[in-house]
Amino acid sequence: MLASRGTTLTPRTILPRTRTRTISSTAPRTTVSSGWSSLSSHVKTVGVVGTGQMGLGIAYVAAKTAKANVLLMDKNETQLEKGFAFIDKLLDKDAKKDKLGGQDPKDVRRRLEAVGGIPDLKDVDLVIEAVSENLQLKESIFSSLASHLRPEAILSSNTSSISLSKIAAAAVPAPDSPQFSHISAHDSAARVVGFHFFNPVPVMPLVELIPALQTSPSTLSTARSFAEEMGKTVTQSLDSPGFVSNRLLMPFINEAILVLESGVASKEDIDETLKLGMGHPMGPLQLADFIGLDTCLAIQETLLRETGDTKYRPSVLLGRMVSAGWLGKKSGKGFYEYK
């Protein structure tokens, strides 16, 4: 069984910080400037919130490639256990294929630790939220992160479509929280940024970097540097619905579903046409299964709501499949069946 921090999966060594900052509890409210130079230019300890396929992939690459100490947070112990079993499989596979860059697998594994709550992340340099595409859930998480993490910590989201500016606006310490007297709402929002990783994270070389309206230059610079330390190529997008990738991809997938729904062609012929005729490595319906049909639906709904443009209206079939629990590869059934 896993436990909260203190009883961990594996021993772990946290590298000493090069700078500490003490603020007297009796001092007047002290704020951190959004351009404050103590934002770490080298991230040593990372928190990841969420142990779905994205969170696990991000945590693994952060530990393996960036060589950061990683605290993987989920309130569900069973989910944490399953997650670490998955990471162990990835590590064993990469070790057999000599993809660890000469590292001992045990050293990579020691950098990963399970924790059960956001307060356990209080000393990280950067946190990456990787939960489902739900604005209210993300706002709640970022309010809690702002309330417990050091003023110097960067708060990032792996959202694939939700406005980073809305998320940043929620990153305000609660009045009764440990950090309320240490950082202003303005400066707390300035440390929020978006990372949009692609699935599977250990394989896909790209990350989209998205600054909120409030994001400071130092936050953006540190985030870009860490993404590069993870071995990723970085592209940057404005905080616009769907950013670049999903603004283009989701209407394409949705149109493929509409073609299937209207009986123009079978799922196999739709996917084969795009693979063999357009050189795509995977057809749009199979790709939707791998992304997760619930994720595709959530992104389409966000695009429609944020832009008001009916071209983003999701197909009826997509909504019905999600309602039926046919979510794609992760549920075993989507447009195709998976075992």
Short mmCIF file of C-alpha atoms in Angstrom, two decimals:
data_model
loop_
_atom_site.label_atom_id
_atom_site.label_comp_id
_atom_site.label_asym_id
_atom_site.label_seq_id
_atom_site.Cartn_x
_atom_site.Cartn_y
_atom_site.Cartn_z
CA MET A 1 0.00 0.00 0.00
CA LEU A 2 1.09 3.53 -0.68
CA ALA A 3 0.94 6.18 1.96
CA SER A 4 1.23 9.91 2.16
CA ARG A 5 4.63 11.48 2.16
CA GLY A 6 6.80 9.97 4.81
CA THR A 7 6.05 6.42 3.75
CA THR A 8 7.15 6.49 0.14
CA LEU A 9 7.56 4.03 -2.65
CA THR A 10 11.30 4.42 -2.83
CA PRO A 11 14.00 6.38 -1.04
CA ARG A 12 14.78 9.68 -2.64
CA THR A 13 17.39 12.37 -2.28
CA ILE A 14 16.34 15.98 -2.79
CA LEU A 15 19.21 18.14 -3.91
CA PRO A 16 19.93 21.06 -1.57
CA ARG A 17 18.57 24.39 -2.73
CA THR A 18 21.00 27.11 -3.58
CA ARG A 19 18.86 29.77 -1.98
CA THR A 20 16.42 29.96 0.87
CA ARG A 21 14.07 32.75 1.78
CA THR A 22 12.63 33.33 5.23
CA ILE A 23 9.73 35.67 5.86
CA SER A 24 8.67 36.51 9.38
CA SER A 25 5.06 35.62 10.15
CA THR A 26 4.75 38.93 11.99
CA ALA A 27 6.03 41.07 9.14
CA PRO A 28 3.67 43.05 6.92
CA ARG A 29 2.45 41.43 3.74
CA THR A 30 5.49 40.79 1.51
CA THR A 31 5.02 40.17 -2.19
CA VAL A 32 7.22 38.69 -4.86
CA SER A 33 7.66 40.72 -8.03
CA SER A 34 6.51 38.91 -11.16
CA GLY A 35 9.96 39.51 -12.63
CA TRP A 36 11.78 38.46 -9.47
CA SER A 37 15.15 36.97 -10.33
CA SER A 38 14.90 34.15 -7.79
CA LEU A 39 12.58 32.18 -10.07
CA SER A 40 14.77 29.12 -10.52
CA SER A 41 16.54 29.01 -13.87
CA HIS A 42 17.25 25.35 -13.22
CA VAL A 43 14.37 23.19 -12.02
CA LYS A 44 15.52 20.46 -9.64
CA THR A 45 12.27 19.23 -8.10
CA VAL A 46 8.99 18.83 -9.97
CA GLY A 47 5.49 18.03 -8.80
CA VAL A 48 3.00 16.33 -11.14
CA VAL A 49 -0.70 16.43 -10.23
CA GLY A 50 -2.62 13.54 -11.78
CA THR A 51 -1.63 9.97 -12.64
CA GLY A 52 -3.44 9.46 -15.92
CA GLN A 53 -1.47 8.57 -19.03
CA MET A 54 -0.34 12.18 -19.50
CA GLY A 55 0.74 12.76 -15.91
CA LEU A 56 2.66 9.49 -15.80
CA GLY A 57 4.41 10.22 -19.08
CA ILE A 58 5.39 13.73 -17.96
CA ALA A 59 6.71 12.44 -14.63
CA TYR A 60 8.72 9.71 -16.31
CA VAL A 61 10.40 12.01 -18.84
CA ALA A 62 11.10 14.64 -16.17
CA ALA A 63 12.91 12.02 -14.07
CA LYS A 64 14.64 10.19 -16.91
CA THR A 65 15.64 12.95 -19.32
CA ALA A 66 15.67 16.14 -17.22
CA LYS A 67 16.98 14.17 -14.22
CA ALA A 68 14.64 16.05 -11.89
CA ASN A 69 13.31 14.68 -8.63
CA VAL A 70 9.60 14.12 -9.20
CA LEU A 71 6.73 14.03 -6.70
CA LEU A 72 3.77 12.33 -8.36
CA MET A 73 0.57 13.35 -6.59
CA ASP A 74 -2.80 11.61 -6.61
CA LYS A 75 -5.30 11.21 -3.78
CA ASN A 76 -6.18 7.73 -5.03
CA GLU A 77 -3.68 5.19 -3.68
CA THR A 78 -4.83 2.50 -6.11
CA GLN A 79 -4.28 4.84 -9.03
CA LEU A 80 -0.80 5.68 -7.71
CA GLU A 81 0.09 2.00 -7.45
CA LYS A 82 -1.11 1.34 -11.00
CA GLY A 83 0.78 4.40 -12.17
CA PHE A 84 4.08 3.34 -10.69
CA ALA A 85 3.64 -0.17 -12.07
CA PHE A 86 3.26 1.46 -15.50
CA ILE A 87 6.37 3.58 -14.96
CA ASP A 88 8.34 0.49 -13.93
CA LYS A 89 7.33 -1.16 -17.22
CA LEU A 90 8.47 1.89 -19.19
CA LEU A 91 11.76 1.94 -17.31
CA ASP A 92 12.38 -1.76 -17.87
CA LYS A 93 11.58 -1.41 -21.56
CA ASP A 94 13.90 1.57 -22.01
CA ALA A 95 16.68 -0.17 -20.08
CA LYS A 96 16.47 -3.21 -22.36
CA LYS A 97 16.60 -0.95 -25.43
CA ASP A 98 19.52 1.04 -24.01
CA LYS A 99 17.48 4.27 -24.02
CA LEU A 100 18.53 5.55 -20.60
CA GLY A 101 21.64 7.35 -21.77
CA GLY A 102 23.92 5.22 -19.63
CA GLN A 103 21.89 5.80 -16.44
CA ASP A 104 21.24 3.03 -13.95
CA PRO A 105 17.48 2.30 -13.96
CA LYS A 106 17.54 2.35 -10.16
CA ASP A 107 18.80 5.95 -10.20
CA VAL A 108 15.90 7.03 -12.42
CA ARG A 109 13.43 5.17 -10.21
CA ARG A 110 14.78 6.80 -7.05
CA ARG A 111 13.90 10.22 -8.45
CA LEU A 112 10.21 9.32 -8.46
CA GLU A 113 8.12 9.49 -5.31
CA ALA A 114 4.39 9.17 -4.63
CA VAL A 115 2.58 11.73 -2.48
CA GLY A 116 -1.06 11.98 -1.52
CA GLY A 117 -1.84 15.68 -1.37
CA ILE A 118 -0.99 19.16 -2.63
CA PRO A 119 0.58 20.25 0.70
CA ASP A 120 3.24 17.58 0.04
CA LEU A 121 4.35 19.60 -2.99
CA LYS A 122 5.20 22.72 -0.97
CA ASP A 123 8.94 22.64 -1.75
CA VAL A 124 8.91 21.92 -5.50
CA ASP A 125 10.41 24.32 -8.03
CA LEU A 126 7.74 23.65 -10.64
CA VAL A 127 4.42 21.81 -10.68
CA ILE A 128 2.65 20.44 -13.73
CA GLU A 129 -1.09 19.82 -13.43
CA ALA A 130 -2.28 16.98 -15.68
CA VAL A 131 -5.91 16.28 -14.80
CA SER A 132 -8.97 16.12 -17.05
CA GLU A 133 -10.11 19.08 -19.16
CA ASN A 134 -12.45 20.62 -16.61
CA LEU A 135 -12.07 24.33 -15.83
CA GLN A 136 -13.63 24.20 -12.36
CA LEU A 137 -11.39 21.30 -11.35
CA LYS A 138 -8.30 23.09 -12.61
CA GLU A 139 -9.30 26.35 -10.88
CA SER A 140 -9.67 24.48 -7.59
CA ILE A 141 -6.27 22.81 -7.99
CA PHE A 142 -4.49 26.07 -8.84
CA SER A 143 -6.04 27.86 -5.89
CA SER A 144 -4.71 25.09 -3.66
CA LEU A 145 -1.29 25.14 -5.33
CA ALA A 146 -1.02 28.90 -4.84
CA SER A 147 -1.98 28.45 -1.19
CA HIS A 148 0.69 25.83 -0.42
CA LEU A 149 3.65 26.21 -2.79
CA ARG A 150 6.54 28.61 -2.31
CA PRO A 151 6.20 32.03 -4.00
CA GLU A 152 9.15 31.11 -6.24
CA ALA A 153 7.49 27.94 -7.60
CA ILE A 154 6.15 27.93 -11.16
CA LEU A 155 2.58 26.65 -11.56
CA SER A 156 1.87 25.05 -14.93
CA SER A 157 -1.00 23.23 -16.59
CA ASN A 158 -0.97 20.56 -19.27
CA THR A 159 -4.32 21.78 -20.58
CA SER A 160 -4.91 21.16 -24.27
CA SER A 161 -7.61 23.78 -24.81
CA ILE A 162 -8.64 25.70 -21.66
CA SER A 163 -7.64 29.35 -21.26
CA LEU A 164 -4.45 29.73 -19.25
CA SER A 165 -5.52 33.26 -18.32
CA LYS A 166 -8.61 31.86 -16.59
CA ILE A 167 -6.50 29.28 -14.78
CA ALA A 168 -3.97 31.94 -13.74
CA ALA A 169 -6.76 34.11 -12.34
CA ALA A 170 -7.65 31.25 -9.98
CA ALA A 171 -4.07 30.89 -8.70
CA VAL A 172 -4.68 33.06 -5.65
CA PRO A 173 -3.68 31.95 -2.12
CA ALA A 174 -6.62 31.51 0.23
CA PRO A 175 -6.76 34.07 3.07
CA ASP A 176 -6.12 31.38 5.69
CA SER A 177 -3.34 29.65 3.73
CA PRO A 178 0.41 29.52 4.50
CA GLN A 179 1.27 31.67 1.45
CA PHE A 180 -1.39 34.40 1.69
CA SER A 181 0.94 36.95 3.31
CA HIS A 182 3.89 36.07 1.07
CA ILE A 183 2.64 36.72 -2.47
CA SER A 184 0.03 38.97 -4.07
CA ALA A 185 -2.70 37.76 -6.41
CA HIS A 186 -1.00 39.63 -9.27
CA ASP A 187 2.38 38.02 -8.71
CA SER A 188 0.91 34.58 -8.10
CA ALA A 189 -0.88 34.69 -11.47
CA ALA A 190 2.39 35.80 -13.11
CA ARG A 191 4.00 32.42 -12.32
CA VAL A 192 1.34 30.42 -14.23
CA VAL A 193 2.13 29.00 -17.67
CA GLY A 194 0.85 26.27 -19.97
CA PHE A 195 2.68 23.16 -21.15
CA HIS A 196 0.78 21.15 -23.76
CA PHE A 197 2.52 17.79 -24.00
CA PHE A 198 1.47 15.18 -26.54
CA ASN A 199 0.60 11.53 -25.97
CA PRO A 200 2.59 9.38 -25.47
CA VAL A 201 4.88 11.87 -23.75
CA PRO A 202 8.02 9.65 -23.79
CA VAL A 203 7.72 9.35 -27.59
CA MET A 204 6.27 12.61 -28.91
CA PRO A 205 9.01 15.26 -29.29
CA LEU A 206 6.85 18.40 -29.10
CA VAL A 207 5.48 20.59 -26.33
CA GLU A 208 3.40 23.70 -26.91
CA LEU A 209 4.26 26.52 -24.53
CA ILE A 210 1.38 28.86 -23.76
CA PRO A 211 1.75 32.03 -21.70
CA ALA A 212 -1.33 33.40 -19.98
CA LEU A 213 -1.93 37.13 -20.26
CA GLN A 214 -0.51 37.35 -16.73
CA THR A 215 2.62 35.19 -17.29
CA SER A 216 5.90 36.97 -16.53
CA PRO A 217 8.90 36.78 -18.89
CA SER A 218 10.97 34.98 -16.24
CA THR A 219 8.26 32.32 -15.81
CA LEU A 220 8.09 31.79 -19.56
CA SER A 221 11.87 31.58 -19.89
CA THR A 222 12.24 29.04 -17.08
CA ALA A 223 9.38 26.94 -18.45
CA ARG A 224 10.93 26.86 -21.91
CA SER A 225 14.32 25.89 -20.48
CA PHE A 226 12.83 23.02 -18.50
CA ALA A 227 10.87 21.71 -21.50
CA GLU A 228 14.13 21.68 -23.44
CA GLU A 229 15.83 19.84 -20.55
CA MET A 230 13.09 17.23 -20.98
CA GLY A 231 14.35 16.80 -24.55
CA LYS A 232 11.36 18.49 -26.17
CA THR A 233 11.13 20.81 -29.13
CA VAL A 234 9.14 23.87 -28.04
CA THR A 235 6.63 25.86 -30.05
CA GLN A 236 4.78 28.81 -28.56
CA SER A 237 1.15 29.85 -28.95
CA LEU A 238 -0.98 32.68 -27.69
CA ASP A 239 -3.62 31.84 -25.10
CA SER A 240 -6.26 31.24 -27.77
CA PRO A 241 -8.83 28.39 -27.71
CA GLY A 242 -7.18 25.11 -28.70
CA PHE A 243 -3.83 26.86 -29.20
CA VAL A 244 -2.29 25.78 -32.53
CA SER A 245 -2.47 21.99 -32.37
CA ASN A 246 -6.06 21.41 -31.33
CA ARG A 247 -7.41 24.43 -33.20
CA LEU A 248 -6.37 22.51 -36.31
CA LEU A 249 -6.62 18.87 -35.22
CA MET A 250 -10.01 18.69 -33.52
CA PRO A 251 -12.10 20.00 -36.44
CA PHE A 252 -10.27 17.49 -38.64
CA ILE A 253 -11.11 14.59 -36.31
CA ASN A 254 -14.68 15.82 -35.87
CA GLU A 255 -15.17 15.98 -39.65
CA ALA A 256 -13.95 12.39 -39.95
CA ILE A 257 -16.54 11.35 -37.36
CA LEU A 258 -19.24 13.24 -39.29
CA VAL A 259 -18.21 11.40 -42.47
CA LEU A 260 -18.61 8.10 -40.61
CA GLU A 261 -21.87 9.21 -39.00
CA SER A 262 -23.41 10.15 -42.34
CA GLY A 263 -22.42 6.83 -43.94
CA VAL A 264 -20.03 8.22 -46.55
CA ALA A 265 -17.45 5.53 -45.76
CA SER A 266 -16.54 2.90 -43.18
CA LYS A 267 -14.15 3.67 -40.33
CA GLU A 268 -11.50 1.48 -41.95
CA ASP A 269 -11.79 3.24 -45.31
CA ILE A 270 -11.71 6.69 -43.71
CA ASP A 271 -8.52 5.89 -41.84
CA GLU A 272 -6.88 4.09 -44.78
CA THR A 273 -7.61 7.03 -47.07
CA LEU A 274 -5.76 9.43 -44.78
CA LYS A 275 -2.89 7.03 -44.10
CA LEU A 276 -2.20 5.90 -47.65
CA GLY A 277 -3.43 8.93 -49.55
CA MET A 278 -2.19 11.73 -47.30
CA GLY A 279 0.80 10.06 -45.65
CA HIS A 280 -0.62 10.27 -42.13
CA PRO A 281 0.91 7.70 -39.75
CA MET A 282 -2.51 7.08 -38.17
CA GLY A 283 -6.05 7.67 -39.38
CA PRO A 284 -8.21 10.31 -37.65
CA LEU A 285 -10.59 7.83 -36.00
CA GLN A 286 -7.79 5.69 -34.61
CA LEU A 287 -6.04 8.86 -33.47
CA ALA A 288 -9.20 9.95 -31.66
CA ASP A 289 -9.24 6.59 -29.87
CA PHE A 290 -5.65 7.12 -28.74
CA ILE A 291 -6.30 10.68 -27.56
CA GLY A 292 -9.47 9.62 -25.73
CA LEU A 293 -12.94 10.37 -27.07
CA ASP A 294 -13.88 12.15 -23.85
CA THR A 295 -10.88 14.43 -24.30
CA CYS A 296 -11.81 15.10 -27.93
CA LEU A 297 -15.35 15.97 -26.88
CA ALA A 298 -14.18 18.28 -24.08
CA ILE A 299 -11.85 20.14 -26.45
CA GLN A 300 -14.53 20.51 -29.12
CA GLU A 301 -16.97 21.86 -26.54
CA THR A 302 -14.35 24.34 -25.30
CA LEU A 303 -13.65 25.53 -28.84
CA LEU A 304 -17.36 25.99 -29.52
CA ARG A 305 -17.99 27.78 -26.23
CA GLU A 306 -14.96 30.06 -26.40
CA THR A 307 -15.26 31.06 -30.07
CA GLY A 308 -19.01 30.82 -30.61
CA ASP A 309 -18.22 29.39 -34.07
CA THR A 310 -20.54 26.49 -34.98
CA LYS A 311 -17.83 24.86 -37.09
CA TYR A 312 -16.51 23.49 -33.79
CA ARG A 313 -19.81 21.82 -32.81
CA PRO A 314 -19.01 18.18 -31.91
CA SER A 315 -20.74 15.40 -33.79
CA VAL A 316 -23.73 13.67 -32.21
CA LEU A 317 -21.98 10.30 -32.56
CA LEU A 318 -18.99 11.49 -30.55
CA GLY A 319 -21.22 12.62 -27.69
CA ARG A 320 -23.15 9.35 -27.68
CA MET A 321 -19.99 7.25 -27.62
CA VAL A 322 -18.66 9.18 -24.63
CA SER A 323 -22.02 8.78 -22.85
CA ALA A 324 -21.79 5.03 -23.49
CA GLY A 325 -18.34 4.90 -21.89
CA TRP A 326 -16.64 4.14 -25.19
CA LEU A 327 -13.64 6.38 -24.66
CA GLY A 328 -11.14 4.75 -26.98
CA LYS A 329 -8.01 2.79 -26.17
CA LYS A 330 -8.06 3.58 -22.45
CA SER A 331 -11.51 2.01 -22.00
CA GLY A 332 -10.93 -0.86 -24.43
CA LYS A 333 -13.50 0.34 -26.96
CA GLY A 334 -13.93 3.38 -29.17
CA PHE A 335 -14.13 3.37 -32.93
CA TYR A 336 -12.03 0.21 -32.65
CA GLU A 337 -11.71 -2.44 -29.93
CA TYR A 338 -8.56 -2.85 -27.84
CA LYS A 339 -7.44 -5.71 -25.63
#
